[in-house]
Coordinates of C-alpha atoms in Angstrom, one line a residue:
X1 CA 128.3 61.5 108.4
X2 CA 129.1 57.7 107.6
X3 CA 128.4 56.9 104.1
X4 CA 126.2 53.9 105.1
X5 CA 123.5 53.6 108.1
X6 CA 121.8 50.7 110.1
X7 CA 118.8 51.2 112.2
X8 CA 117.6 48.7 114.4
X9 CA 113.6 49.1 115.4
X10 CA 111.7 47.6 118.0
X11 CA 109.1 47.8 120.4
X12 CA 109.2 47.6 124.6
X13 CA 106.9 44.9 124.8
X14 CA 108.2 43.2 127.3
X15 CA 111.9 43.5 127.6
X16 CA 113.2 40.6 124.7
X17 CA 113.0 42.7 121.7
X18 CA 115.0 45.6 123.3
X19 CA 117.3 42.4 124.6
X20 CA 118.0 41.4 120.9
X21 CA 118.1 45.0 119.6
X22 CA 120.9 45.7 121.8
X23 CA 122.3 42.4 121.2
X24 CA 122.7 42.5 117.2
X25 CA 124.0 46.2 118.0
X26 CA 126.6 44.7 119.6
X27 CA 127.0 42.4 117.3
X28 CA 127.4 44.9 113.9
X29 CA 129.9 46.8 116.1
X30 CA 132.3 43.7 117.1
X31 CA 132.3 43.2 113.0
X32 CA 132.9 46.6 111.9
X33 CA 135.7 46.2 113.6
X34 CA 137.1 43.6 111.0
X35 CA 135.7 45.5 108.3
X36 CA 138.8 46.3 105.6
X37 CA 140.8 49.4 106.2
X38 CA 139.8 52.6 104.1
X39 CA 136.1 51.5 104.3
X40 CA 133.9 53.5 106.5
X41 CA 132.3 51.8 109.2
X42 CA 128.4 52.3 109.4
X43 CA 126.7 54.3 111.8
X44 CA 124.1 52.1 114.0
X45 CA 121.0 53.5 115.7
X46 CA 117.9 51.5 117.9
X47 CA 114.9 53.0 118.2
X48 CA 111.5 51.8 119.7
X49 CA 109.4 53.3 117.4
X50 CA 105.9 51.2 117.8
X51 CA 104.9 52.8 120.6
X52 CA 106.4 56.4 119.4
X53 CA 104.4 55.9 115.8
X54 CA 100.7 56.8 117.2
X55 CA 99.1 57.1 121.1
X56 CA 97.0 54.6 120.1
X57 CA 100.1 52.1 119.7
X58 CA 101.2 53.6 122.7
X59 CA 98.0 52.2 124.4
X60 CA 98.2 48.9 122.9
X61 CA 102.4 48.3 124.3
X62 CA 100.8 49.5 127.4
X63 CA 98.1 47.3 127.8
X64 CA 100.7 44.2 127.1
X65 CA 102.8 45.4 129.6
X66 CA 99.7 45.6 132.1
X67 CA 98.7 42.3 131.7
X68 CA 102.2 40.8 131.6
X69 CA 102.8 42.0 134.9
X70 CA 99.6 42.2 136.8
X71 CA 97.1 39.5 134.9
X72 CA 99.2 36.9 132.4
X73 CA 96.5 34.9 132.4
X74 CA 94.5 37.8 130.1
X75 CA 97.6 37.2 127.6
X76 CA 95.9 34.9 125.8
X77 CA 92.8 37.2 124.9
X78 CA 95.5 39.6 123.5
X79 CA 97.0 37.4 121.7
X80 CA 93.8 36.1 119.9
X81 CA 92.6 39.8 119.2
X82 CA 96.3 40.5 117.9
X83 CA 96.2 37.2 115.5
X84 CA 92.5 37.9 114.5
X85 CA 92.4 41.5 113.9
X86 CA 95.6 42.2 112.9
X87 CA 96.5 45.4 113.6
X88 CA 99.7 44.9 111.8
X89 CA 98.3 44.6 108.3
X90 CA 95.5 47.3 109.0
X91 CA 94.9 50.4 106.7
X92 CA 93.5 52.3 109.4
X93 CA 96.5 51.5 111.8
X94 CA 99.1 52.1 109.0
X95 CA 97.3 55.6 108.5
X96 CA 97.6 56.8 111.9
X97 CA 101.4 55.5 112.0
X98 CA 102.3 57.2 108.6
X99 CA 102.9 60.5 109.5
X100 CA 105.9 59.4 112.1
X101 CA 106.9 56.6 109.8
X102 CA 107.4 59.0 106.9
X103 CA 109.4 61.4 108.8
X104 CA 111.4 59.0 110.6
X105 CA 112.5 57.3 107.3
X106 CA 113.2 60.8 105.5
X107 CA 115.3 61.9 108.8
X108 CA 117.3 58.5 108.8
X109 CA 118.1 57.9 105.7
X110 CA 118.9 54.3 106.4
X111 CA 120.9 51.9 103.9
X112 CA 119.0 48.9 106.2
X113 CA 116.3 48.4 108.3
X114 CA 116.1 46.0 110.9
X115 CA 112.4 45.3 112.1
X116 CA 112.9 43.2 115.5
X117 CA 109.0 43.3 116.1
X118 CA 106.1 41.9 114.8
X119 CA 103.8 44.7 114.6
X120 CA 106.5 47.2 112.7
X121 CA 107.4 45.0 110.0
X122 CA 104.5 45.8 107.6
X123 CA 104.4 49.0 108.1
X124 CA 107.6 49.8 107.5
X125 CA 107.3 47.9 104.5
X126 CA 104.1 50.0 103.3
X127 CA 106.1 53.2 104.1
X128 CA 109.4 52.1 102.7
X129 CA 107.1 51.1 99.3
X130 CA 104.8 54.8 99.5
X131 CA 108.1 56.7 99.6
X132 CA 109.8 55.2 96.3
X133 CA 112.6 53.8 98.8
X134 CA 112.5 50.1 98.3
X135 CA 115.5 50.4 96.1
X136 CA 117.4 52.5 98.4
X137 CA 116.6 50.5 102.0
X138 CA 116.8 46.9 102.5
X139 CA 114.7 45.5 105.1
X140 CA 114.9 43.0 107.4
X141 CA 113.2 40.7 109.9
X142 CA 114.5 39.4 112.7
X143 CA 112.1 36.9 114.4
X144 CA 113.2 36.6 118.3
X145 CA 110.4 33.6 119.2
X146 CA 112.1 30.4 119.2
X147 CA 109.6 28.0 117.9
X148 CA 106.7 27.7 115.2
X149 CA 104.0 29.0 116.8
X150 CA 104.6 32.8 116.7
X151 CA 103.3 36.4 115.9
X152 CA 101.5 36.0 112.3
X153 CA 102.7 39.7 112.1
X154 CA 106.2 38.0 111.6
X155 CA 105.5 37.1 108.6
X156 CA 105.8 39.9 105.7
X157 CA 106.5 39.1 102.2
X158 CA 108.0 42.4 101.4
X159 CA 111.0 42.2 103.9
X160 CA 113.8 41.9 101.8
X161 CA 115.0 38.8 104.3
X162 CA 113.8 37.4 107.7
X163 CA 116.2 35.6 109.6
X164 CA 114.6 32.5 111.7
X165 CA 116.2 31.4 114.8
X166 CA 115.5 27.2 113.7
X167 CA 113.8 25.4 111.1
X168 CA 110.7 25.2 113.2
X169 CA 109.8 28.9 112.4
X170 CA 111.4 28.5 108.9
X171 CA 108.7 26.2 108.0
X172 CA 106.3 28.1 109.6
X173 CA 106.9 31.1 107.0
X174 CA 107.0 28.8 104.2
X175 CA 103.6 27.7 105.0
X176 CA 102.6 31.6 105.6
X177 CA 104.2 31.9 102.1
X178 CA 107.2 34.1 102.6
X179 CA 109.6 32.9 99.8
X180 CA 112.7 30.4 100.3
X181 CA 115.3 32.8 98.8
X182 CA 114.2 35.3 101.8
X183 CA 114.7 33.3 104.7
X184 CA 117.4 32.5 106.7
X185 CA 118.0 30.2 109.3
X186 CA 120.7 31.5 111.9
X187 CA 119.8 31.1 115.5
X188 CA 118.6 33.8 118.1
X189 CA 119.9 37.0 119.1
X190 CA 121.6 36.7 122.0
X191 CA 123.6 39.5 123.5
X192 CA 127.8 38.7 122.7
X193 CA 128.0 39.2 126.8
X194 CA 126.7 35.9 127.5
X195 CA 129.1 34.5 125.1
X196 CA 132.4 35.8 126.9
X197 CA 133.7 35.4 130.2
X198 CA 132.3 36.7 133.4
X199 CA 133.9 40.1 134.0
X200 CA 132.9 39.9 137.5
X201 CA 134.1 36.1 138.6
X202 CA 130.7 34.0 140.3
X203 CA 132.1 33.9 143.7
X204 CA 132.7 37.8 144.3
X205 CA 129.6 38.2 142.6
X206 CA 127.9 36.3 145.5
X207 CA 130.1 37.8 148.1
X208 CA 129.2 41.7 147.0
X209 CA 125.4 40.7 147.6
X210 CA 126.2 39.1 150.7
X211 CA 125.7 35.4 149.7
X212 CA 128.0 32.2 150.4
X213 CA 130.5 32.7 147.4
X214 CA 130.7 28.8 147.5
X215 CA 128.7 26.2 149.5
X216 CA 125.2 27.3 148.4
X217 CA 123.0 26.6 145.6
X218 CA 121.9 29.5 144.7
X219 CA 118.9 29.9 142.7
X220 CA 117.6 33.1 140.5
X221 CA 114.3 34.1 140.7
X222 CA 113.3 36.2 137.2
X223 CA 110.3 38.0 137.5
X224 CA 111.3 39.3 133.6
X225 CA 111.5 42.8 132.1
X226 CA 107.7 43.5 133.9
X227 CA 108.4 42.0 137.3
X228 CA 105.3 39.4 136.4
X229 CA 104.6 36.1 137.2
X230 CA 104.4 33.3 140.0
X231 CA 107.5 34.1 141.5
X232 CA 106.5 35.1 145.1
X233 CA 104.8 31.3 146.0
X234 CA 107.4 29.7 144.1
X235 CA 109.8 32.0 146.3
X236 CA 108.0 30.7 149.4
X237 CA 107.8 27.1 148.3
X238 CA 111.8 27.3 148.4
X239 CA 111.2 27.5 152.0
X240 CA 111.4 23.4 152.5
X241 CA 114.7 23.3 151.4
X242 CA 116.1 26.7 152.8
X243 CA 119.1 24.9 154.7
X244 CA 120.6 23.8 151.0
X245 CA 120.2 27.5 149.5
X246 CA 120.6 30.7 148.5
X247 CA 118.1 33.7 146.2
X248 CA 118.8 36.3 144.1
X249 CA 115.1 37.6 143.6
X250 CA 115.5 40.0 140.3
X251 CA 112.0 42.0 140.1
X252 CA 112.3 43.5 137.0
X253 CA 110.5 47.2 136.2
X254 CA 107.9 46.3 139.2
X255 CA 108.3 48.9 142.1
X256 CA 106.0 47.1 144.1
X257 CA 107.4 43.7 143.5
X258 CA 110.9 45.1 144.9
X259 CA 109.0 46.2 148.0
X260 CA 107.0 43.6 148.4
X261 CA 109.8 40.4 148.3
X262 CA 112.5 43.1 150.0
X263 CA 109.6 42.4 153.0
X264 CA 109.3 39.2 152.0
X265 CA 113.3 38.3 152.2
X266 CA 113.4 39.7 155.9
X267 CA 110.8 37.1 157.5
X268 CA 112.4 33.8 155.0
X269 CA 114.6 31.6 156.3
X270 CA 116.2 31.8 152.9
X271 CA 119.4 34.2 152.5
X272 CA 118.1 35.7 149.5
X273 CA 119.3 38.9 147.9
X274 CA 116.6 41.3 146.2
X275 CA 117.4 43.5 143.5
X276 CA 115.6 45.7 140.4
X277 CA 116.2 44.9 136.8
X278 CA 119.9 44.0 136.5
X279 CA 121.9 45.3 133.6
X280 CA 124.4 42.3 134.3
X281 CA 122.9 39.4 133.8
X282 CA 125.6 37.9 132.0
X283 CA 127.6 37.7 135.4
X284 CA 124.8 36.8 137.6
X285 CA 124.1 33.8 135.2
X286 CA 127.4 32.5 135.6
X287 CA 127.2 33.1 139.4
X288 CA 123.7 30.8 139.9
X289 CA 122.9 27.4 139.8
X290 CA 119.7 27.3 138.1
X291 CA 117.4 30.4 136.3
X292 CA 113.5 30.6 137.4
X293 CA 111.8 32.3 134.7
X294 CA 108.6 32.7 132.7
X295 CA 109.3 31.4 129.2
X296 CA 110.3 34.3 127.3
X297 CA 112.7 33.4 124.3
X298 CA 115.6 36.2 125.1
X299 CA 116.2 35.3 128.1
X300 CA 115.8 31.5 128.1
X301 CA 118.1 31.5 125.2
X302 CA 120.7 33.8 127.3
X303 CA 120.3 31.2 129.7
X304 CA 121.0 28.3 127.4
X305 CA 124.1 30.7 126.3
X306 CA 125.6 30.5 129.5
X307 CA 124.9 26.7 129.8
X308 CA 122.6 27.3 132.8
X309 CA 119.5 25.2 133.9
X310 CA 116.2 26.3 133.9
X311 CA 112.9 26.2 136.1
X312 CA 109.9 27.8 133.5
X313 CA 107.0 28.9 135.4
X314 CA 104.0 27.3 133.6
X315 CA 101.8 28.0 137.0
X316 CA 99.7 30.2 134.4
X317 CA 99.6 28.8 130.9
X318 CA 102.2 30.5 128.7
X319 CA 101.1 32.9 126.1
X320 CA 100.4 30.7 122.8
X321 CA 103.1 32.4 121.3
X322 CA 105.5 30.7 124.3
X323 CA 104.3 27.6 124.8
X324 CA 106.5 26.3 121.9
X325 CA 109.8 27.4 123.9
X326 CA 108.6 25.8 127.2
X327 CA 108.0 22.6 125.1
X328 CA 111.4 23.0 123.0
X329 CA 113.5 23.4 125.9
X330 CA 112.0 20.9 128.6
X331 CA 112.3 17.7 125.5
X332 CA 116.0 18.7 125.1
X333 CA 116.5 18.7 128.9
X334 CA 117.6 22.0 129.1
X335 CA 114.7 23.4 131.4
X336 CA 112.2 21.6 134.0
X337 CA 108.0 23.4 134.1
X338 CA 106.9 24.4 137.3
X339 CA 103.2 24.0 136.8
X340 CA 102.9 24.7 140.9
X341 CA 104.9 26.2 143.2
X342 CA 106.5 22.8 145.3
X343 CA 107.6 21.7 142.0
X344 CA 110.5 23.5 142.4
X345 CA 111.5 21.7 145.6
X346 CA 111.9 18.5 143.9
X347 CA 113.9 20.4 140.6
X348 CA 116.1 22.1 143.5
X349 CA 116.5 18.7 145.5
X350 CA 117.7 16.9 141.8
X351 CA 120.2 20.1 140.7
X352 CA 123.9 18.8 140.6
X353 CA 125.3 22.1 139.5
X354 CA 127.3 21.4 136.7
X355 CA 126.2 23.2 133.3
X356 CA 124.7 22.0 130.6
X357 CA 125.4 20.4 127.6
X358 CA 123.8 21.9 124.6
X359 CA 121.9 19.8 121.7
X360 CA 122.5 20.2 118.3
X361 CA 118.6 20.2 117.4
X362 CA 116.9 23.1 116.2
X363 CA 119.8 25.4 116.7
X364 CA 119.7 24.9 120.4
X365 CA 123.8 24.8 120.1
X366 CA 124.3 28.2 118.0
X367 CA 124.9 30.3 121.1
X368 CA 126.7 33.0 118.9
X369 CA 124.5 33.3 116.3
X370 CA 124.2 36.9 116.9
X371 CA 127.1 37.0 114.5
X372 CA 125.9 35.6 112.1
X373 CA 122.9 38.0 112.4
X374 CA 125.0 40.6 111.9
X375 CA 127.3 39.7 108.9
X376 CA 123.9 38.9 107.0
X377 CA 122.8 42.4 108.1
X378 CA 126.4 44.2 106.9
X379 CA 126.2 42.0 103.5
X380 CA 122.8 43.2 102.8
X381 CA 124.2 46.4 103.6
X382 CA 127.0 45.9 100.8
X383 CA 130.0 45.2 102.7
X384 CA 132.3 42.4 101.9
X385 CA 133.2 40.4 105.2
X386 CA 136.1 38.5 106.1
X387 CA 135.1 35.0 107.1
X388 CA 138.5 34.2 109.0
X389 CA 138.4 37.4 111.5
X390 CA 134.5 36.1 111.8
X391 CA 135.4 32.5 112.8
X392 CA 138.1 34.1 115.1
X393 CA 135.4 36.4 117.4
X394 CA 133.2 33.4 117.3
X395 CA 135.8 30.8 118.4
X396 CA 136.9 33.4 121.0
X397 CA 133.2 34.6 122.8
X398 CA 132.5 31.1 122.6
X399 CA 134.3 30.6 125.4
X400 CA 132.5 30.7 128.9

């Protein structure tokens, strides 16, 4: 067995903190790589233990997945019974989650923690604490909402260190009263695949799924990890300017989304290609002109990775947690709101195709920070890194 271990836990709430869990993953294994020779490299599990802990944490992760696809506009209810009663500082929650914590922990035996979810972070903490294994475990935070106005349950003063992705949510803990010394300001988790090369070039990509490889804009409709959303109207809007484009319609973990729009596809004028979740969304963002999408943080940010525009359905309000991306993105220019369908005729009519520049405000231009993620991870952990074979994978996935 390796002599040191790294677990990475999250929830499937929605698909971004499994996104960002498989991300920094990816991320500690790239930099074991440059680790000195002769020292072991660490073993590195993810697990989605909220939902695992207790079935009535099961039921809540299904509930947010229920709304999120079928009724977003009963997100904000959630949210305020989330932030009000705060399940993730309850005794009573804790207690039901204890038993499965407590063996988890004892089975692991993990050198560092990574929490990449609000609603695990305290009780981890609690557990970690109970069992005499503060001194043993290090734990960290990994925030993966872009902006200031996020989860309360981020915020735990007993993580060892929370890493922020800008200084809009480090302020935002400072007010919370986390301590200085245990933040960290490094930039969001996105996955070292957006950062490289396509391995599959744009215009075969188009070609295998039967599009124009070249003359077309073609636009990607994300219905996100639950296949929610506006998406069908703002796929039908599209119809006024069907002679200048082309659809990849992605509808997520929603079976009757995919049947619906594969229906859908057959009577539009639009050439539009329908497919489930996609495990290679790297490639199909370098193979599209502009990203529709709801406003979740991942995979706006994997957008802004690969330098590629964005349309963010605000057609329902955003969940408060993710109206501070929407607004983040659209002043830096990165992203246009579609707050009803046609709008996306005019933001189709305006696209030039060339990719974006990226802004140096609020870490908007740290596109590898997953890196630097993962060395603060492997420091905690007691390794000693090697800033120069650092620099060099950054330098080199940098590259698009």
């Amino acid at each position: 067995m390796p002599s040191t271990s790294i677990c990475l836990f999250f929830s499937d709430t929605g698909g971004g903190h499994r996104s960002a869990a498989l991300a920094i993953s990816q991320g500690l294994a790239d930099l074991s790589e440059q680790i000195e020779e002769g020292v072991e490299r660490p073993e590195i599990l993810c697990e989605n233990i909220v939902e695992k802990s207790h079935p009535l944490n099961r039921y809540f992760v299904d509930m947010y997945n229920f709304l999120l696809r079928h009724c977003q506009a009963g997100m904000k209810y959630y949210y305020w019974a989330i932030e009000n009663f705060k399940p993730n500082d309850s005794q009573v929650g804790y207690r039901l989650a204890r038993p499965y914590l407590f063996e988890l922990l004892d089975e692991l035996d993990a050198d560092v923690i990574v929490s990449i979810h609000p609603m695990s972070n305290h009780y981890l903490a609690k557990a970690l604490t109970e069992m005499g294994r503060k001194d043993k475990t290090k734990l960290v935070t990994v925030v993966t909402d872009p902006n200031g106005d996020f989860w309360r349950g981020w915020a735990c003063p007993d993580v060892d260190l929370t890493l922020v992705p800008n200084d809009l949510g480090r302020d935002r803990l400072l007010y919370w009263g986390i301590e200085p010394e245990k933040i960290k300001v490094t930039g969001m988790p996105v996955h070292p695949d957006f950062l490289k090369p396509s391995v599959c070039p744009p215009a075969d990509f188009k070609k295998h799924l039967g599009l124009d490889p070249v003359n077309k804009k073609t636009i990607c409709i994300n219905a996100g990890w639950a296949g929610g959303g506006n998406m069908l109207p703002i796929y039908k809007a599209l119809e006024a300017v069907a002679s200048e484009i082309q659809v990849v319609f992605i509808c997520g973990h929603n079976i009757a989304l995919y049947e619906r729009i594969k229906k859908e596809s057959v009577l539009s004028p639009i050439p539009t290609a329908v497919l489930p979740f996609h495990d290679r969304m790297a490639d199909l963002m370098s193979a599209v002109d502009l990203m529709v999408t709801k406003a979740g943080g991942l995979t706006t940010f994997e957008s802004v990775a690969r330098r590629l525009p964005m349309a963010i359905d605000v057609i329902t309000p955003p969940m408060p947690q993710e109206e501070g991306t929407v607004n983040l993105l659209c002043n830096n220019k990165l992203a246009k709101p579609v707050k009803k369908p046609e709008d996306i005729v005019t933001i189709v009519k305006e696209l030039d195709r060339k990719r974006l520049d990226l802004p140096d405000v609020c870490s908007l231009n740290r596109v590898d920070a997953v890196y630097d993620i993962s060395t603060a991870i492997l420091e905690l952990a007691g390794y000693k890194m090697q800033p120069e074979l650092h620099k060099l994978i950054q330098f080199n996935s940098g590259q698009i």
